[in-house]
PDB file of C-alpha atoms in Angstrom:
ATOM      1  CA  MET A 859     120.842 104.922 100.297  1.00  0.00           C
ATOM      2  CA  THR A 860     119.948 102.808 102.903  1.00  0.00           C
ATOM      3  CA  ALA A 861     116.086 101.868 103.594  1.00  0.00           C
ATOM      4  CA  GLN A 862     115.553 104.483 106.337  1.00  0.00           C
ATOM      5  CA  GLN A 863     116.877 107.255 104.591  1.00  0.00           C
ATOM      6  CA  GLN A 864     114.355 106.989 101.685  1.00  0.00           C
ATOM      7  CA  ASN A 865     111.965 106.047 103.930  1.00  0.00           C
ATOM      8  CA  PRO A 866     111.590 108.555 106.863  1.00  0.00           C
ATOM      9  CA  TYR A 867     108.456 106.630 108.108  1.00  0.00           C
ATOM     10  CA  LEU A 868     110.249 103.294 109.127  1.00  0.00           C
ATOM     11  CA  ALA A 869     112.900 105.342 111.175  1.00  0.00           C
ATOM     12  CA  ASP A 870     110.555 106.132 113.284  1.00  0.00           C
ATOM     13  CA  ALA A 871     108.827 103.580 113.806  1.00  0.00           C
ATOM     14  CA  LYS A 872     112.591 101.852 114.555  1.00  0.00           C
ATOM     15  CA  THR A 873     113.381 104.295 117.131  1.00  0.00           C
ATOM     16  CA  ARG A 874     110.412 103.307 118.608  1.00  0.00           C
ATOM     17  CA  ARG A 875     110.749  99.925 119.002  1.00  0.00           C
ATOM     18  CA  ALA A 876     114.084 100.250 120.246  1.00  0.00           C
ATOM     19  CA  ASN A 877     112.145 101.408 123.312  1.00  0.00           C
ATOM     20  CA  ASN A 878     109.899  98.275 123.959  1.00  0.00           C
ATOM     21  CA  ARG A 879     111.104  95.603 125.595  1.00  0.00           C
ATOM     22  CA  ILE A 880     108.407  93.103 124.682  1.00  0.00           C
ATOM     23  CA  GLY A 881     110.043  90.938 121.414  1.00  0.00           C
ATOM     24  CA  CYS A 882     108.564  89.516 118.603  1.00  0.00           C
ATOM     25  CA  LEU A 883     105.400  86.534 118.583  1.00  0.00           C
ATOM     26  CA  HIS A 884     106.612  83.737 120.483  1.00  0.00           C
ATOM     27  CA  HIS A 885     103.785  81.849 119.739  1.00  0.00           C
ATOM     28  CA  HIS A 886      99.659  81.987 119.005  1.00  0.00           C
ATOM     29  CA  ALA A 887      97.757  78.726 120.550  1.00  0.00           C
ATOM     30  CA  PHE A 888      94.549  77.259 119.401  1.00  0.00           C
ATOM     31  CA  MET A 889      92.704  74.322 120.535  1.00  0.00           C
ATOM     32  CA  VAL A 890      92.458  71.677 117.401  1.00  0.00           C
ATOM     33  CA  LYS A 891      89.788  68.608 116.528  1.00  0.00           C
ATOM     34  CA  ASP A 892      92.002  66.986 114.581  1.00  0.00           C
ATOM     35  CA  MET A 893      95.531  67.128 114.952  1.00  0.00           C
ATOM     36  CA  GLU A 894      96.707  65.779 111.689  1.00  0.00           C
ATOM     37  CA  GLU A 895      93.628  68.089 109.584  1.00  0.00           C
ATOM     38  CA  THR A 896      95.455  71.060 111.170  1.00  0.00           C
ATOM     39  CA  ARG A 897      98.883  69.754 109.942  1.00  0.00           C
ATOM     40  CA  HIS A 898      98.051  69.421 106.741  1.00  0.00           C
ATOM     41  CA  PHE A 899      96.777  72.887 106.599  1.00  0.00           C
ATOM     42  CA  TYR A 900      99.187  74.643 108.195  1.00  0.00           C
ATOM     43  CA  GLU A 901     102.270  72.095 106.423  1.00  0.00           C
ATOM     44  CA  ASP A 902     100.982  71.457 103.094  1.00  0.00           C
ATOM     45  CA  ILE A 903      98.724  74.692 102.085  1.00  0.00           C
ATOM     46  CA  LEU A 904     100.357  76.907 103.780  1.00  0.00           C
ATOM     47  CA  GLY A 905     104.165  75.817 103.930  1.00  0.00           C
ATOM     48  CA  LEU A 906     105.058  76.791 107.758  1.00  0.00           C
ATOM     49  CA  PRO A 907     106.695  73.950 108.694  1.00  0.00           C
ATOM     50  CA  LEU A 908     106.126  71.485 111.612  1.00  0.00           C
ATOM     51  CA  ILE A 909     108.562  71.881 114.127  1.00  0.00           C
ATOM     52  CA  GLY A 910     108.150  70.656 117.343  1.00  0.00           C
ATOM     53  CA  THR A 911     105.509  68.233 118.564  1.00  0.00           C
ATOM     54  CA  TRP A 912     105.342  67.378 123.036  1.00  0.00           C
ATOM     55  CA  VAL A 913     103.303  65.347 124.454  1.00  0.00           C
ATOM     56  CA  GLU A 914     101.767  66.084 127.885  1.00  0.00           C
ATOM     57  CA  ARG A 915     100.339  64.143 130.884  1.00  0.00           C
ATOM     58  CA  VAL A 916      99.622  66.304 132.847  1.00  0.00           C
ATOM     59  CA  ASN A 917      97.155  69.513 132.219  1.00  0.00           C
ATOM     60  CA  PRO A 918      98.633  72.507 134.279  1.00  0.00           C
ATOM     61  CA  VAL A 919      95.171  73.859 134.239  1.00  0.00           C
ATOM     62  CA  THR A 920      93.680  71.169 136.551  1.00  0.00           C
ATOM     63  CA  GLY A 921      96.795  70.001 138.057  1.00  0.00           C
ATOM     64  CA  GLN A 922      95.799  66.101 137.176  1.00  0.00           C
ATOM     65  CA  PRO A 923      96.981  63.680 134.523  1.00  0.00           C
ATOM     66  CA  ASP A 924      96.311  63.932 131.132  1.00  0.00           C
ATOM     67  CA  ASN A 925      96.834  63.063 128.010  1.00  0.00           C
ATOM     68  CA  TYR A 926      97.683  65.787 124.889  1.00  0.00           C
ATOM     69  CA  VAL A 927      99.359  66.624 122.200  1.00  0.00           C
ATOM     70  CA  HIS A 928     101.186  70.371 121.892  1.00  0.00           C
ATOM     71  CA  THR A 929     102.787  71.319 118.034  1.00  0.00           C
ATOM     72  CA  PHE A 930     104.890  74.443 116.625  1.00  0.00           C
ATOM     73  CA  PHE A 931     104.855  75.119 113.120  1.00  0.00           C
ATOM     74  CA  GLU A 932     107.324  77.625 112.018  1.00  0.00           C
ATOM     75  CA  MET A 933     106.675  81.144 110.356  1.00  0.00           C
ATOM     76  CA  ALA A 934     109.780  83.138 108.574  1.00  0.00           C
ATOM     77  CA  ASP A 935     111.222  85.111 111.488  1.00  0.00           C
ATOM     78  CA  GLY A 936     110.760  81.785 114.354  1.00  0.00           C
ATOM     79  CA  SER A 937     107.776  82.315 116.176  1.00  0.00           C
ATOM     80  CA  CYS A 938     105.158  79.896 116.148  1.00  0.00           C
ATOM     81  CA  LEU A 939     101.229  79.084 115.340  1.00  0.00           C
ATOM     82  CA  ALA A 940     100.702  76.709 118.034  1.00  0.00           C
ATOM     83  CA  PHE A 941      98.140  73.549 118.837  1.00  0.00           C
ATOM     84  CA  PHE A 942      96.704  71.805 120.964  1.00  0.00           C
ATOM     85  CA  GLN A 943      94.311  68.740 120.670  1.00  0.00           C
ATOM     86  CA  PHE A 944      93.289  66.092 124.083  1.00  0.00           C
ATOM     87  CA  LYS A 945      92.881  62.435 123.548  1.00  0.00           C
ATOM     88  CA  SER A 946      89.273  63.104 125.087  1.00  0.00           C
ATOM     89  CA  GLU A 947      87.785  64.378 122.629  1.00  0.00           C
ATOM     90  CA  THR A 948      85.370  65.651 124.693  1.00  0.00           C
ATOM     91  CA  SER A 949      88.797  67.513 127.199  1.00  0.00           C
ATOM     92  CA  SER A 950      89.176  69.064 123.149  1.00  0.00           C
ATOM     93  CA  ARG A 951      85.805  70.487 122.931  1.00  0.00           C
ATOM     94  CA  GLU A 952      85.511  71.422 126.476  1.00  0.00           C
ATOM     95  CA  ALA A 953      88.539  73.537 126.300  1.00  0.00           C
ATOM     96  CA  SER A 954      87.975  75.054 122.671  1.00  0.00           C
ATOM     97  CA  ILE A 955      86.544  77.953 122.272  1.00  0.00           C
ATOM     98  CA  ASN A 956      84.661  78.369 119.657  1.00  0.00           C
ATOM     99  CA  LYS A 957      84.061  74.745 119.999  1.00  0.00           C
ATOM    100  CA  PHE A 958      85.294  74.451 116.221  1.00  0.00           C
ATOM    101  CA  GLU A 959      82.566  75.979 114.251  1.00  0.00           C
ATOM    102  CA  ASN A 960      83.719  78.482 112.022  1.00  0.00           C
ATOM    103  CA  ASN A 961      84.247  82.145 114.363  1.00  0.00           C
ATOM    104  CA  ASN A 962      83.576  85.715 114.007  1.00  0.00           C
ATOM    105  CA  PRO A 963      86.809  87.759 113.249  1.00  0.00           C
ATOM    106  CA  PHE A 964      85.466  90.393 115.366  1.00  0.00           C
ATOM    107  CA  GLY A 965      86.049  87.654 118.662  1.00  0.00           C
ATOM    108  CA  HIS A 966      88.985  86.160 117.344  1.00  0.00           C
ATOM    109  CA  HIS A 967      90.789  85.462 114.504  1.00  0.00           C
ATOM    110  CA  ILE A 968      94.754  85.748 113.437  1.00  0.00           C
ATOM    111  CA  ALA A 969      96.606  87.708 111.145  1.00  0.00           C
ATOM    112  CA  LEU A 970     100.207  86.477 109.762  1.00  0.00           C
ATOM    113  CA  THR A 971     101.953  88.692 106.816  1.00  0.00           C
ATOM    114  CA  VAL A 972     103.532  87.768 103.626  1.00  0.00           C
ATOM    115  CA  ASP A 973     105.106  89.701 101.330  1.00  0.00           C
ATOM    116  CA  GLY A 974     103.183  91.220  98.787  1.00  0.00           C
ATOM    117  CA  LYS A 975      99.172  91.923  96.875  1.00  0.00           C
ATOM    118  CA  ASP A 976     100.749  89.426  94.659  1.00  0.00           C
ATOM    119  CA  ALA A 977     101.420  86.510  97.457  1.00  0.00           C
ATOM    120  CA  VAL A 978      98.260  87.559  98.840  1.00  0.00           C
ATOM    121  CA  LEU A 979      96.143  86.064  95.481  1.00  0.00           C
ATOM    122  CA  GLU A 980      98.464  83.579  94.952  1.00  0.00           C
ATOM    123  CA  PHE A 981      97.424  82.166  98.414  1.00  0.00           C
ATOM    124  CA  LYS A 982      93.942  82.850  97.296  1.00  0.00           C
ATOM    125  CA  ARG A 983      94.693  81.000  94.677  1.00  0.00           C
ATOM    126  CA  LYS A 984      95.811  78.152  95.903  1.00  0.00           C
ATOM    127  CA  LEU A 985      93.318  77.877  98.684  1.00  0.00           C
ATOM    128  CA  SER A 986      90.815  78.032  96.597  1.00  0.00           C
ATOM    129  CA  GLU A 987      92.343  74.746  94.642  1.00  0.00           C
ATOM    130  CA  GLN A 988      91.326  72.983  97.871  1.00  0.00           C
ATOM    131  CA  GLY A 989      87.902  74.221  98.054  1.00  0.00           C
ATOM    132  CA  ILE A 990      88.524  77.026 100.654  1.00  0.00           C
ATOM    133  CA  GLU A 991      86.881  80.278 100.097  1.00  0.00           C
ATOM    134  CA  ALA A 992      88.761  83.132 101.237  1.00  0.00           C
ATOM    135  CA  VAL A 993      87.733  86.940 101.133  1.00  0.00           C
ATOM    136  CA  GLU A 994      89.872  89.910 100.543  1.00  0.00           C
ATOM    137  CA  THR A 995      90.224  92.965 102.031  1.00  0.00           C
ATOM    138  CA  ASP A 996      91.118  96.459 101.073  1.00  0.00           C
ATOM    139  CA  HIS A 997      91.793  98.019 104.381  1.00  0.00           C
ATOM    140  CA  GLY A 998      93.607 100.993 102.755  1.00  0.00           C
ATOM    141  CA  TYR A 999      96.909  99.904 105.332  1.00  0.00           C
ATOM    142  CA  CYS A1000      96.998  97.114 103.941  1.00  0.00           C
ATOM    143  CA  TYR A1001      95.672  94.017 101.650  1.00  0.00           C
ATOM    144  CA  SER A1002      94.041  90.906 102.891  1.00  0.00           C
ATOM    145  CA  ILE A1003      92.560  87.685 102.651  1.00  0.00           C
ATOM    146  CA  TYR A1004      89.917  85.893 105.802  1.00  0.00           C
ATOM    147  CA  PHE A1005      88.721  82.496 105.147  1.00  0.00           C
ATOM    148  CA  HIS A1006      88.947  79.378 108.393  1.00  0.00           C
ATOM    149  CA  ASP A1007      91.398  76.578 109.395  1.00  0.00           C
ATOM    150  CA  PRO A1008      89.712  72.973 110.117  1.00  0.00           C
ATOM    151  CA  SER A1009      88.702  73.892 112.942  1.00  0.00           C
ATOM    152  CA  GLY A1010      87.207  77.199 112.938  1.00  0.00           C
ATOM    153  CA  LEU A1011      89.916  79.612 113.759  1.00  0.00           C
ATOM    154  CA  GLN A1012      89.706  82.428 111.669  1.00  0.00           C
ATOM    155  CA  VAL A1013      93.267  83.061 109.612  1.00  0.00           C
ATOM    156  CA  GLU A1014      94.038  86.666 107.414  1.00  0.00           C
ATOM    157  CA  LEU A1015      96.992  86.278 105.505  1.00  0.00           C
ATOM    158  CA  THR A1016      97.802  90.456 104.587  1.00  0.00           C
ATOM    159  CA  SER A1017     100.640  92.382 103.402  1.00  0.00           C
ATOM    160  CA  SER A1018     101.307  95.867 103.603  1.00  0.00           C
ATOM    161  CA  VAL A1019     100.971  98.350 100.445  1.00  0.00           C
ATOM    162  CA  PRO A1020     102.970 101.159  99.036  1.00  0.00           C
ATOM    163  CA  GLU A1021     101.495 104.026 101.503  1.00  0.00           C
ATOM    164  CA  THR A1022     101.528 101.286 104.871  1.00  0.00           C
ATOM    165  CA  ASP A1023     104.486 103.110 106.389  1.00  0.00           C
ATOM    166  CA  GLU A1024     103.246 106.847 106.209  1.00  0.00           C
ATOM    167  CA  LEU A1025      99.435 105.627 106.444  1.00  0.00           C
ATOM    168  CA  MET A1026     101.017 104.003 110.436  1.00  0.00           C
ATOM    169  CA  SER A1027     103.169 106.890 111.167  1.00  0.00           C
ATOM    170  CA  GLU A1028     100.927 109.568 110.479  1.00  0.00           C
ATOM    171  CA  ALA A1029      98.388 107.221 113.110  1.00  0.00           C
ATOM    172  CA  TYR A1030     100.504 107.180 115.835  1.00  0.00           C
ATOM    173  CA  LYS A1031     100.514 110.828 115.890  1.00  0.00           C
ATOM    174  CA  THR A1032      96.861 110.843 116.755  1.00  0.00           C
ATOM    175  CA  ALA A1033      96.072 107.464 117.927  1.00  0.00           C
ATOM    176  CA  HIS A1034      95.550 108.118 121.049  1.00  0.00           C
ATOM    177  CA  GLU A1035      93.746 111.202 120.683  1.00  0.00           C
ATOM    178  CA  THR A1036      91.630 109.322 118.247  1.00  0.00           C
ATOM    179  CA  LEU A1037      90.972 106.493 121.358  1.00  0.00           C
ATOM    180  CA  SER A1038      89.926 108.922 123.489  1.00  0.00           C
ATOM    181  CA  LEU A1039      86.909 111.066 121.409  1.00  0.00           C
ATOM    182  CA  TRP A1040      85.665 107.279 120.092  1.00  0.00           C
ATOM    183  CA  MET A1041      85.134 106.772 123.971  1.00  0.00           C
ATOM    184  CA  GLN A1042      83.792 109.634 124.043  1.00  0.00           C
ATOM    185  CA  GLU A1043      81.254 110.379 121.518  1.00  0.00           C
ATOM    186  CA  ASP A1044      78.566 107.861 119.973  1.00  0.00           C
ATOM    187  CA  ASP A1045      79.002 109.277 116.376  1.00  0.00           C
ATOM    188  CA  VAL A1046      82.910 109.620 115.146  1.00  0.00           C
ATOM    189  CA  PRO A1047      83.607 109.541 110.960  1.00  0.00           C
ATOM    190  CA  THR A1048      86.291 107.528 110.142  1.00  0.00           C
ATOM    191  CA  ASN A1049      89.952 108.336 109.752  1.00  0.00           C
ATOM    192  CA  ASN A1050      90.029 105.188 107.259  1.00  0.00           C
ATOM    193  CA  THR A1051      89.863 107.052 104.250  1.00  0.00           C
ATOM    194  CA  MET A1052      92.282 104.874 102.300  1.00  0.00           C
ATOM    195  CA  ARG A1053      89.876 101.834 102.858  1.00  0.00           C
ATOM    196  CA  GLY A1054      88.774  99.621  99.152  1.00  0.00           C
ATOM    197  CA  ALA A1055      85.752 101.138  97.987  1.00  0.00           C
ATOM    198  CA  GLY A1056      82.223 100.380  99.641  1.00  0.00           C
ATOM    199  CA  TRP A1057      84.046 101.021 103.840  1.00  0.00           C
ATOM    200  CA  GLN A1058      83.883 104.366 104.377  1.00  0.00           C
ATOM    201  CA  GLN A1059      80.478 105.114 106.163  1.00  0.00           C
TER     202      GLN A1059
END
């Protein structure tokens, strides 16, 4: 018996995704203050190999001569996290959306998948050994830790849970209706009843 025969929610998702012309994430880019510090964090601690370093001498935004580097760190599916740093510290800071301060996760964060809650907790242990605080969150439909990289980007490592496929399949059926209701009403109760203790209001 195939995984799809065992789990009808996966079959639903496969059918839906087959009609999507946009594939996987190619890369997510972020300005950093120190590229070597960034390399150490993503390659040595999180295990994403540096697969490309591109030196550029023209700023495509201004069209003027400039000097910056663009790096790519590869994930398991071939997509990448990418980062920029200008030779000019002032240019890097001016282009940074968070001025290298720890950003609020509601403003911007990136979530990356790992395989299982044990993997989430193993990364939390590894980060702790490096003096990096990671906060656990039980979202109900996934389990995550949150932490900041050296330039203040909030990173989430998250794993599906046994209920993920069913919960997301059910949420898909009412996603538009729920959004419309929330846009019109001021006090819509939560529909995420599977969140960890302390989250439901």
